[in-house]
Amino acid sequence: MGATTVTLPDQESIADLLAMTPHLYRASAEGLEKAAALDSLEVTVDVVLKSSEKS
């Protein structure tokens, strides 16, 4: 499975995503202001899930 694009439709969704990442704490005040000013955001998601079982 490859990467997929997801659109965050509102500021609340963008803020939720930011809160789940280290960027919330690493971003400058200016960067956080820019994020807060966005009405929507398109992001690319690429996830690899692996599982293992004990035998």
Short mmCIF file of N, CA and C in Angstrom, two decimals:
data_model
loop_
_atom_site.label_atom_id
_atom_site.label_comp_id
_atom_site.label_asym_id
_atom_site.label_seq_id
_atom_site.Cartn_x
_atom_site.Cartn_y
_atom_site.Cartn_z
N MET A 1 0.85 -1.18 0.00
CA MET A 1 0.00 0.00 0.00
C MET A 1 0.89 1.24 0.00
N GLY A 2 0.57 2.19 -0.82
CA GLY A 2 1.36 3.41 -0.91
C GLY A 2 0.80 4.53 -0.07
N ALA A 3 1.35 5.67 -0.26
CA ALA A 3 0.91 6.86 0.47
C ALA A 3 -0.46 7.29 -0.03
N THR A 4 -1.18 7.95 0.83
CA THR A 4 -2.48 8.50 0.46
C THR A 4 -2.57 9.94 0.97
N THR A 5 -3.38 10.72 0.32
CA THR A 5 -3.56 12.12 0.70
C THR A 5 -4.85 12.27 1.49
N VAL A 6 -4.77 13.02 2.57
CA VAL A 6 -5.93 13.27 3.43
C VAL A 6 -6.08 14.77 3.57
N THR A 7 -7.31 15.24 3.48
CA THR A 7 -7.57 16.66 3.69
C THR A 7 -8.18 16.88 5.06
N LEU A 8 -7.54 17.70 5.85
CA LEU A 8 -8.10 18.10 7.15
C LEU A 8 -8.98 19.32 6.86
N PRO A 9 -10.29 19.20 7.08
CA PRO A 9 -11.22 20.20 6.58
C PRO A 9 -11.39 21.47 7.40
N ASP A 10 -10.83 21.48 8.62
CA ASP A 10 -11.06 22.65 9.47
C ASP A 10 -9.93 22.83 10.47
N GLN A 11 -9.96 23.96 11.15
CA GLN A 11 -8.91 24.31 12.11
C GLN A 11 -8.87 23.31 13.27
N GLU A 12 -10.01 22.82 13.69
CA GLU A 12 -10.04 21.86 14.80
C GLU A 12 -9.28 20.58 14.43
N SER A 13 -9.47 20.08 13.23
CA SER A 13 -8.76 18.88 12.77
C SER A 13 -7.26 19.12 12.68
N ILE A 14 -6.88 20.30 12.20
CA ILE A 14 -5.46 20.65 12.10
C ILE A 14 -4.84 20.72 13.49
N ALA A 15 -5.53 21.34 14.42
CA ALA A 15 -5.03 21.44 15.80
C ALA A 15 -4.92 20.06 16.44
N ASP A 16 -5.89 19.18 16.17
CA ASP A 16 -5.83 17.82 16.70
C ASP A 16 -4.60 17.08 16.18
N LEU A 17 -4.34 17.20 14.88
CA LEU A 17 -3.16 16.55 14.30
C LEU A 17 -1.88 17.11 14.91
N LEU A 18 -1.80 18.41 15.02
CA LEU A 18 -0.62 19.05 15.59
C LEU A 18 -0.39 18.57 17.03
N ALA A 19 -1.47 18.38 17.78
CA ALA A 19 -1.34 17.94 19.17
C ALA A 19 -0.82 16.51 19.29
N MET A 20 -0.95 15.73 18.21
CA MET A 20 -0.49 14.33 18.23
C MET A 20 0.96 14.17 17.78
N THR A 21 1.62 15.27 17.48
CA THR A 21 2.99 15.20 16.96
C THR A 21 3.93 16.05 17.81
N PRO A 22 5.22 15.78 17.70
CA PRO A 22 6.20 16.62 18.41
C PRO A 22 6.27 18.05 17.87
N HIS A 23 5.68 18.28 16.70
CA HIS A 23 5.75 19.62 16.10
C HIS A 23 5.08 20.67 16.99
N LEU A 24 4.10 20.26 17.77
CA LEU A 24 3.43 21.21 18.66
C LEU A 24 4.44 21.86 19.60
N TYR A 25 5.42 21.10 20.04
CA TYR A 25 6.40 21.60 21.01
C TYR A 25 7.65 22.16 20.35
N ARG A 26 7.89 21.77 19.10
CA ARG A 26 9.09 22.23 18.40
C ARG A 26 8.87 23.49 17.57
N ALA A 27 7.63 23.74 17.20
CA ALA A 27 7.33 24.86 16.31
C ALA A 27 7.54 26.19 17.01
N SER A 28 7.95 27.16 16.22
CA SER A 28 8.10 28.51 16.75
C SER A 28 6.72 29.13 16.94
N ALA A 29 6.65 30.23 17.65
CA ALA A 29 5.38 30.94 17.84
C ALA A 29 4.82 31.35 16.48
N GLU A 30 5.70 31.77 15.58
CA GLU A 30 5.27 32.17 14.23
C GLU A 30 4.68 30.97 13.48
N GLY A 31 5.32 29.82 13.60
CA GLY A 31 4.82 28.62 12.94
C GLY A 31 3.46 28.19 13.47
N LEU A 32 3.29 28.29 14.79
CA LEU A 32 2.01 27.94 15.39
C LEU A 32 0.91 28.91 14.96
N GLU A 33 1.27 30.19 14.82
CA GLU A 33 0.31 31.18 14.33
C GLU A 33 -0.12 30.86 12.91
N LYS A 34 0.85 30.49 12.07
CA LYS A 34 0.53 30.14 10.68
C LYS A 34 -0.39 28.92 10.64
N ALA A 35 -0.13 27.92 11.46
CA ALA A 35 -0.98 26.74 11.50
C ALA A 35 -2.38 27.10 11.97
N ALA A 36 -2.48 27.98 12.95
CA ALA A 36 -3.78 28.39 13.47
C ALA A 36 -4.59 29.18 12.45
N ALA A 37 -3.91 29.79 11.49
CA ALA A 37 -4.59 30.59 10.47
C ALA A 37 -5.11 29.76 9.30
N LEU A 38 -4.72 28.49 9.23
CA LEU A 38 -5.15 27.64 8.11
C LEU A 38 -6.62 27.25 8.25
N ASP A 39 -7.33 27.26 7.13
CA ASP A 39 -8.73 26.82 7.10
C ASP A 39 -8.84 25.34 6.80
N SER A 40 -7.86 24.80 6.08
CA SER A 40 -7.80 23.38 5.77
C SER A 40 -6.35 23.03 5.48
N LEU A 41 -6.05 21.75 5.45
CA LEU A 41 -4.68 21.31 5.23
C LEU A 41 -4.70 19.95 4.55
N GLU A 42 -3.93 19.81 3.49
CA GLU A 42 -3.80 18.54 2.80
C GLU A 42 -2.47 17.91 3.21
N VAL A 43 -2.52 16.68 3.72
CA VAL A 43 -1.32 15.99 4.17
C VAL A 43 -1.22 14.63 3.48
N THR A 44 0.00 14.17 3.33
CA THR A 44 0.25 12.85 2.77
C THR A 44 0.58 11.91 3.92
N VAL A 45 -0.09 10.77 3.93
CA VAL A 45 0.08 9.79 4.99
C VAL A 45 0.66 8.51 4.38
N ASP A 46 1.73 8.02 4.97
CA ASP A 46 2.36 6.77 4.53
C ASP A 46 2.66 5.96 5.78
N VAL A 47 1.92 4.88 5.98
CA VAL A 47 2.02 4.10 7.20
C VAL A 47 2.35 2.66 6.86
N VAL A 48 3.22 2.06 7.64
CA VAL A 48 3.52 0.64 7.51
C VAL A 48 3.17 -0.02 8.84
N LEU A 49 2.27 -0.99 8.80
CA LEU A 49 1.88 -1.72 9.99
C LEU A 49 2.50 -3.11 9.92
N LYS A 50 3.15 -3.50 10.97
CA LYS A 50 3.75 -4.83 11.05
C LYS A 50 3.23 -5.51 12.31
N SER A 51 3.03 -6.79 12.20
CA SER A 51 2.61 -7.55 13.38
C SER A 51 3.43 -8.82 13.46
N SER A 52 3.55 -9.32 14.66
CA SER A 52 4.25 -10.59 14.85
C SER A 52 3.47 -11.38 15.90
N GLU A 53 3.63 -12.66 15.83
CA GLU A 53 2.96 -13.54 16.77
C GLU A 53 3.98 -14.38 17.51
N LYS A 54 3.71 -14.59 18.78
CA LYS A 54 4.54 -15.52 19.55
C LYS A 54 4.17 -16.93 19.16
N SER A 55 5.15 -17.79 19.06
CA SER A 55 4.81 -19.18 18.74
C SER A 55 4.95 -20.07 19.95
#
